[in-house]
PDB file of C-alpha atoms in Angstrom:
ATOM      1  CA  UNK A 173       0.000   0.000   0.000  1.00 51.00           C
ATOM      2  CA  UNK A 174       1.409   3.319  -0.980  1.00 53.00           C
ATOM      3  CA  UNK A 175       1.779   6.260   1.593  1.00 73.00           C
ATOM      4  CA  UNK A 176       0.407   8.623  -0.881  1.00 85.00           C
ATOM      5  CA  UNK A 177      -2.975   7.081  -0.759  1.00 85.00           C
ATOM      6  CA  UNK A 178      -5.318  10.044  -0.579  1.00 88.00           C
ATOM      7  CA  UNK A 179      -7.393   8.136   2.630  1.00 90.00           C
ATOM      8  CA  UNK A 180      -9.861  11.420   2.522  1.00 91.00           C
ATOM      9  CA  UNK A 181     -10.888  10.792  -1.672  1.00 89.00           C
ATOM     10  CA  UNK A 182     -14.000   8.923  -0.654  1.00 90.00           C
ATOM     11  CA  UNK A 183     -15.290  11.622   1.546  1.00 91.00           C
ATOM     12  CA  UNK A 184     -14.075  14.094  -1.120  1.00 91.00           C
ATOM     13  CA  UNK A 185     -16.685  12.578  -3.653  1.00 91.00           C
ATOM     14  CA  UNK A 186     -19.422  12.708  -1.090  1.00 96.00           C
ATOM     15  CA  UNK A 187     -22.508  12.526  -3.122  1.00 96.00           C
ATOM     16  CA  UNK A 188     -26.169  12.348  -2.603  1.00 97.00           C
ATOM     17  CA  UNK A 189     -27.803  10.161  -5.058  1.00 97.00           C
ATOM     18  CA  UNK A 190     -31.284   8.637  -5.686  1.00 98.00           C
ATOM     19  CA  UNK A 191     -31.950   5.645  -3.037  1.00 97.00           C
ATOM     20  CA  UNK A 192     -33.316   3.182  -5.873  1.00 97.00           C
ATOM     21  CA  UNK A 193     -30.115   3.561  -7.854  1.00 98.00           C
ATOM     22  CA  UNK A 194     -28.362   1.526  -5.193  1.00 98.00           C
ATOM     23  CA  UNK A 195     -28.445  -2.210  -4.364  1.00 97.00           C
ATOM     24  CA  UNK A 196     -27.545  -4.311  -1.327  1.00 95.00           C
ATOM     25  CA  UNK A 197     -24.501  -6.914  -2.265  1.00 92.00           C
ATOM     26  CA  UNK A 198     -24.714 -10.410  -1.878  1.00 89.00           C
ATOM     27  CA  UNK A 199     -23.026 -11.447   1.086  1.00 84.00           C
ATOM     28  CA  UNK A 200     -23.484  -9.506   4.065  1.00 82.00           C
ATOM     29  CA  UNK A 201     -23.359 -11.421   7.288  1.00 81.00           C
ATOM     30  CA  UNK A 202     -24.642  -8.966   9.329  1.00 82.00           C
ATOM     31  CA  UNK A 203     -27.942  -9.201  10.084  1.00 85.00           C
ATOM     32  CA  UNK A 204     -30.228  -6.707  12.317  1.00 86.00           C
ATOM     33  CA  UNK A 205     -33.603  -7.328  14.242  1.00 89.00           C
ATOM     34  CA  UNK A 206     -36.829  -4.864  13.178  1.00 92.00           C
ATOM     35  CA  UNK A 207     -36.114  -3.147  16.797  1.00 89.00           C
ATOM     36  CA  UNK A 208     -32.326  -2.675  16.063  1.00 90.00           C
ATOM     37  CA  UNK A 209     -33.470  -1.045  12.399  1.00 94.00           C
ATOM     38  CA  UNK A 210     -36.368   1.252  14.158  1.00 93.00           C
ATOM     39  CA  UNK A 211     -33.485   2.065  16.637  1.00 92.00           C
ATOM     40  CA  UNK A 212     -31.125   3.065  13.549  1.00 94.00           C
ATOM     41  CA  UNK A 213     -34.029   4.987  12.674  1.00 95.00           C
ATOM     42  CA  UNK A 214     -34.792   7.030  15.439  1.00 93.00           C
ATOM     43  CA  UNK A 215     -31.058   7.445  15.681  1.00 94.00           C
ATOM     44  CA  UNK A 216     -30.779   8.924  12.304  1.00 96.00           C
ATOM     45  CA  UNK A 217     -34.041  11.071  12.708  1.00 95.00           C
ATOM     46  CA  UNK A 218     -32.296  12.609  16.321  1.00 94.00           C
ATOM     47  CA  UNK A 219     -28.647  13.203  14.944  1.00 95.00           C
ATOM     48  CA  UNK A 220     -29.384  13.464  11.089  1.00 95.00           C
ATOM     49  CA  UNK A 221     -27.654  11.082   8.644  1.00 95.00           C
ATOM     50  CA  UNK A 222     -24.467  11.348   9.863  1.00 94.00           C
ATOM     51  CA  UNK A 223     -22.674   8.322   7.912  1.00 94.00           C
ATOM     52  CA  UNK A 224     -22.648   8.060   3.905  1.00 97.00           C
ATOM     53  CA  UNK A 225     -23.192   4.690   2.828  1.00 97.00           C
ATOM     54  CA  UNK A 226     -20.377   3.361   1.075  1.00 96.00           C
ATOM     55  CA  UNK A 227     -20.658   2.044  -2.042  1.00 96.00           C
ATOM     56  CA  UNK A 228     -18.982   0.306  -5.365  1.00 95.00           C
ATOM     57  CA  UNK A 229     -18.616   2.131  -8.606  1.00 95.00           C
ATOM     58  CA  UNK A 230     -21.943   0.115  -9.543  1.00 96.00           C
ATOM     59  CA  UNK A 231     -23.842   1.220  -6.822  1.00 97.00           C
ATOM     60  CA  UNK A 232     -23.447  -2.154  -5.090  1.00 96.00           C
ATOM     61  CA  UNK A 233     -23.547  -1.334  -1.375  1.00 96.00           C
ATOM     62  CA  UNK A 234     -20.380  -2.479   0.568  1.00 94.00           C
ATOM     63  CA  UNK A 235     -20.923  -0.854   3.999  1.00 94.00           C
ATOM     64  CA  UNK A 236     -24.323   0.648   5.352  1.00 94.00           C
ATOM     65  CA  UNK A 237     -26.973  -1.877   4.286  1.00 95.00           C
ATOM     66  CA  UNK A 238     -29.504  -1.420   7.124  1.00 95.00           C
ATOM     67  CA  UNK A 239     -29.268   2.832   6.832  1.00 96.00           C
ATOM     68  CA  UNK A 240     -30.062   1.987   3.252  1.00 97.00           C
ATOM     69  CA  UNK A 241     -32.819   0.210   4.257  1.00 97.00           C
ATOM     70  CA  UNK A 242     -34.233   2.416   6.568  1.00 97.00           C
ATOM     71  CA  UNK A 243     -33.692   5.199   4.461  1.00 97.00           C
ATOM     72  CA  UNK A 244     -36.888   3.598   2.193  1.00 97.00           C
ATOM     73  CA  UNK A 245     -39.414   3.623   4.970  1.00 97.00           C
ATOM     74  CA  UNK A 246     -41.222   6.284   6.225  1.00 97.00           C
ATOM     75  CA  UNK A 247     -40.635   8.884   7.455  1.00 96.00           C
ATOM     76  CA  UNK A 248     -37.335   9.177   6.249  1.00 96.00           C
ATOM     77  CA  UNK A 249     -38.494   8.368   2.544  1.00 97.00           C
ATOM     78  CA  UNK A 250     -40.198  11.725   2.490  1.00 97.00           C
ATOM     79  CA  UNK A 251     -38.041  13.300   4.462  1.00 97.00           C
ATOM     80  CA  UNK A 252     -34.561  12.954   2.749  1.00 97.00           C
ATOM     81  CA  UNK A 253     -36.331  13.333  -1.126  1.00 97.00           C
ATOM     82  CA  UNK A 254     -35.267   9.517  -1.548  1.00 97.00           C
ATOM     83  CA  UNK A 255     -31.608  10.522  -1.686  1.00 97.00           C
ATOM     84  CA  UNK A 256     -29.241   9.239   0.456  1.00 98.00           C
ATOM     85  CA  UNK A 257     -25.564  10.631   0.732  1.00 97.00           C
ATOM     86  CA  UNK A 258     -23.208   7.963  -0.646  1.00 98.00           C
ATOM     87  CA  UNK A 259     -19.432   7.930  -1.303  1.00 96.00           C
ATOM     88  CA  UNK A 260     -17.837   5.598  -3.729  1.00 95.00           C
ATOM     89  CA  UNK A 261     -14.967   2.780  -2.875  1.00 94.00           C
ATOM     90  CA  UNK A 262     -12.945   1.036  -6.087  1.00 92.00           C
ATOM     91  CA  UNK A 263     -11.422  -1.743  -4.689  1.00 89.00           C
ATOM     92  CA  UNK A 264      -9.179  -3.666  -7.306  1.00 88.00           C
ATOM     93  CA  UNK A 265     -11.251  -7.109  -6.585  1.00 86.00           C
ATOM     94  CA  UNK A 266     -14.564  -8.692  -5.249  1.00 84.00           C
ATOM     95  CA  UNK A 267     -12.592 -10.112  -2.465  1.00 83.00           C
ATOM     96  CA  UNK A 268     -11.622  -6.751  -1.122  1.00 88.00           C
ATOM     97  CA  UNK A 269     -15.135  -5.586  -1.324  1.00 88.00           C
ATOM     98  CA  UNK A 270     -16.178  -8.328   0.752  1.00 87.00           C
ATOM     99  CA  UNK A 271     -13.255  -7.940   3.268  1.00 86.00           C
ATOM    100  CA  UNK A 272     -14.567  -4.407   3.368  1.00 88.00           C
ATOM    101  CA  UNK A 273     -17.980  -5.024   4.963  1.00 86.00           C
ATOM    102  CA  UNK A 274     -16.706  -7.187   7.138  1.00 83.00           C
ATOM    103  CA  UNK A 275     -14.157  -5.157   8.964  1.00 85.00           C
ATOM    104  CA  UNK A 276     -16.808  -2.027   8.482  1.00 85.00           C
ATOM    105  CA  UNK A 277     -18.886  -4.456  10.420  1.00 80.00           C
ATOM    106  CA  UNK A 278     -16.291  -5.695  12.865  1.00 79.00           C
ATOM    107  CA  UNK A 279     -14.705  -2.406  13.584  1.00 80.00           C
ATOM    108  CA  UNK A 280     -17.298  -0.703  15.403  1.00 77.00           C
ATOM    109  CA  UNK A 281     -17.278  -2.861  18.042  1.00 70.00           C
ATOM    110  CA  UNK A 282     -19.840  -3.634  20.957  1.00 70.00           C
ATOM    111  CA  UNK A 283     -21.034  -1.941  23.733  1.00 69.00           C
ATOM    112  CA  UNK A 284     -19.200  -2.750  27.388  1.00 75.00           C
ATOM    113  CA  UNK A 285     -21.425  -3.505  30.722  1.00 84.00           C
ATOM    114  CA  UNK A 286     -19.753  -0.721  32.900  1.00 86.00           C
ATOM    115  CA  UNK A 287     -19.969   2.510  30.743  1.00 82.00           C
ATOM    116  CA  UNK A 288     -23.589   1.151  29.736  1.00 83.00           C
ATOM    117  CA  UNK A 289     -24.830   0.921  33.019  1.00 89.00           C
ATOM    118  CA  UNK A 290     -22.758   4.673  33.959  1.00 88.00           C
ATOM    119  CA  UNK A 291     -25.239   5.757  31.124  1.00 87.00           C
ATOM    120  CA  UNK A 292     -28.334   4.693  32.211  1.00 89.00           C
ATOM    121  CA  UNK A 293     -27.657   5.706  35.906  1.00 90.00           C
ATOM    122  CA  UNK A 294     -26.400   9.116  34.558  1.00 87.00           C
ATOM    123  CA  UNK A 295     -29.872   9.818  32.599  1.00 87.00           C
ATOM    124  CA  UNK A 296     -31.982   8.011  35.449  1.00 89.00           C
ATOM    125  CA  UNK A 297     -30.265  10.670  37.937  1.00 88.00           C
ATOM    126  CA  UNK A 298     -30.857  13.492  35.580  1.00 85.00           C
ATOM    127  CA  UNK A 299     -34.741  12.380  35.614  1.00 86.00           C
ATOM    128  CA  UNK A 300     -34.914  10.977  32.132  1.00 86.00           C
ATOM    129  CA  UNK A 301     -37.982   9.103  32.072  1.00 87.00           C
ATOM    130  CA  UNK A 302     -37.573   4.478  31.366  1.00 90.00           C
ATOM    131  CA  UNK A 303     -39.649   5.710  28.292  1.00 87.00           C
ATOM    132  CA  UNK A 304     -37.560   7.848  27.030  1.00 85.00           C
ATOM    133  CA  UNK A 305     -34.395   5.782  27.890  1.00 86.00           C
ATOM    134  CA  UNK A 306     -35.785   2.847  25.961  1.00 85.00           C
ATOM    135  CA  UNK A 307     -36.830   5.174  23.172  1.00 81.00           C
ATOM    136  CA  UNK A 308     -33.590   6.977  22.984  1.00 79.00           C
ATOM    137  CA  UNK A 309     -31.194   3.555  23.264  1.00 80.00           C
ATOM    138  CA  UNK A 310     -33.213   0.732  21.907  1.00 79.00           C
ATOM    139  CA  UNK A 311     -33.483  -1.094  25.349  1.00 82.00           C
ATOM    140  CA  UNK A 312     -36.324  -3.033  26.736  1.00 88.00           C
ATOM    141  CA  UNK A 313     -37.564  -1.561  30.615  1.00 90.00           C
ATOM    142  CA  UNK A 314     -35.605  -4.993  31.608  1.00 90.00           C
ATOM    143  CA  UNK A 315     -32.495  -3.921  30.333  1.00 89.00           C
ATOM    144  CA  UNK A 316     -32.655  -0.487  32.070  1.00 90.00           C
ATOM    145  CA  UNK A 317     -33.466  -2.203  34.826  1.00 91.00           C
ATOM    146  CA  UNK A 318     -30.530  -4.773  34.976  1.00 91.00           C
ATOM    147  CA  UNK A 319     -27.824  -1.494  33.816  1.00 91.00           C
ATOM    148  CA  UNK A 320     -29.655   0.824  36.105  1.00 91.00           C
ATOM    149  CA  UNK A 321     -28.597  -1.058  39.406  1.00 91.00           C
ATOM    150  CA  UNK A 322     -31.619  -0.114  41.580  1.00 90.00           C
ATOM    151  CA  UNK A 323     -33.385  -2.346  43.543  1.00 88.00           C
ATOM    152  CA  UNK A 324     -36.473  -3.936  41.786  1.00 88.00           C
ATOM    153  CA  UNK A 325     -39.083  -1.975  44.123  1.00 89.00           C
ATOM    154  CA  UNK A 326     -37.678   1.233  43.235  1.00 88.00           C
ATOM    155  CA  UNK A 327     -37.624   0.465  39.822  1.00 89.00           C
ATOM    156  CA  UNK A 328     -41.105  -0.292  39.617  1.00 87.00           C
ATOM    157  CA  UNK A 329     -41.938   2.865  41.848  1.00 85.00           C
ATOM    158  CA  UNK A 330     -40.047   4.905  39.252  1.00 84.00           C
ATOM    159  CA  UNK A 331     -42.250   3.752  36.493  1.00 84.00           C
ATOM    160  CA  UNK A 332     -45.686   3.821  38.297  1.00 81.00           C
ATOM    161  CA  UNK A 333     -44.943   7.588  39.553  1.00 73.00           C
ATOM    162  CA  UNK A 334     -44.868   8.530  35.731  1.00 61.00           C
ATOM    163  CA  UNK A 335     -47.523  11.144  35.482  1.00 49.00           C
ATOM    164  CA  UNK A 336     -50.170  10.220  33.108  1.00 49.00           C
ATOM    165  CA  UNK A 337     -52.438  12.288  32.408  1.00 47.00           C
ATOM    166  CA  UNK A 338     -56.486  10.889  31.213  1.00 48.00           C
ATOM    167  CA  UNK A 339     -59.130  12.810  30.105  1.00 54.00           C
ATOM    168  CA  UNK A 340     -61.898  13.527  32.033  1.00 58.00           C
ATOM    169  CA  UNK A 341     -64.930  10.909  31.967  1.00 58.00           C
ATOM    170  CA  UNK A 342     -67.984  11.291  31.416  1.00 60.00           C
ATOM    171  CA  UNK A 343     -70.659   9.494  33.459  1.00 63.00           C
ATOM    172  CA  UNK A 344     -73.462   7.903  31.300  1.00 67.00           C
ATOM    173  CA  UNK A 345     -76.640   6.621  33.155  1.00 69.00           C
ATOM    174  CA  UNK A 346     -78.634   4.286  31.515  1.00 67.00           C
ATOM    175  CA  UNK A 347     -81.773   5.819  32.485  1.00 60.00           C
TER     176      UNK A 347
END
């Protein structure tokens, strides 16, 4: 590999580009469940679409399959005009394409139990309602539960003191 290689030319030929125009390639081992992909949604309708989607000179998706996806559904459809920002990778071979997605994949990691549950604590203690914790992360009142480290009562307490509001009722006699 050359230390010449311009490593900024992708982002240099950012371009936004008609969704339909690009297709998903035909080995990617990474697979996401429908909460995961409404999570990646709500992410991207929060923070904006904040990562292009890598693709192949022939519009063959190599890395960001699932913001792809979600970029079809509503409202993000509508939203982004059907274009999605894309930059373009020419590896020499198929085999490099491939080794791309997975180390795209790969490199990003997972998330560790200690600075999860510092998170969860952190926007319990600054009064961030379970709803809006399992909105905002993706995670299931069980999960905040286990990372939050209170006791199960309080827990519980903490959800039932949610104020809900009703509308009035109205009393009908059968008469």
């Amino acid at each position: 590999m050359s230390q010449t290689k311009d490593l900024f030319a992708p982002l240099r030929n950012l371009q936004f580009i008609d969704r339909d125009l690009v297709k998903p390639n035909d080995y990617n081992p990474n697979k996401v469940l429908e909460k995961n992909l409404k999570l990646l949604m709500e992410s991207i309708l929060n923070n904006g679409f904040c990562f292009p989607i890598v693709i192949r000179p022939d519009y063959t998706i190599i890395d960001g399959f699932h913001r792809w996806l979600v970029s079809g559904r509503e409202p993000l459809k509508t939203m982004l005009g059907n274009k999605i920002p894309v930059v373009i990778v020419a590896h020499a071979n198929r085999e490099d394409d491939m080794a791309g997605t997975i180390t795209f994949n790969r490199a990003r990691g997972t998330h560790l139990l200690e600075p999860m549950e510092n998170i969860v604590k952190s926007l319990i203690k600054e009064g961030v309602s379970v709803a809006d914790i399992s909105k905002k992360l993706g995670m299931s009142d069980e999960e905040i539960f286990r990372l939050s480290k209170l006791d199960r009562q309080t827990f519980l307490q903490m959800i039932t003191d949610r104020k809900q509001t009703f509308s009035k009722a109205v009393i009908i006699r059968k008469g």
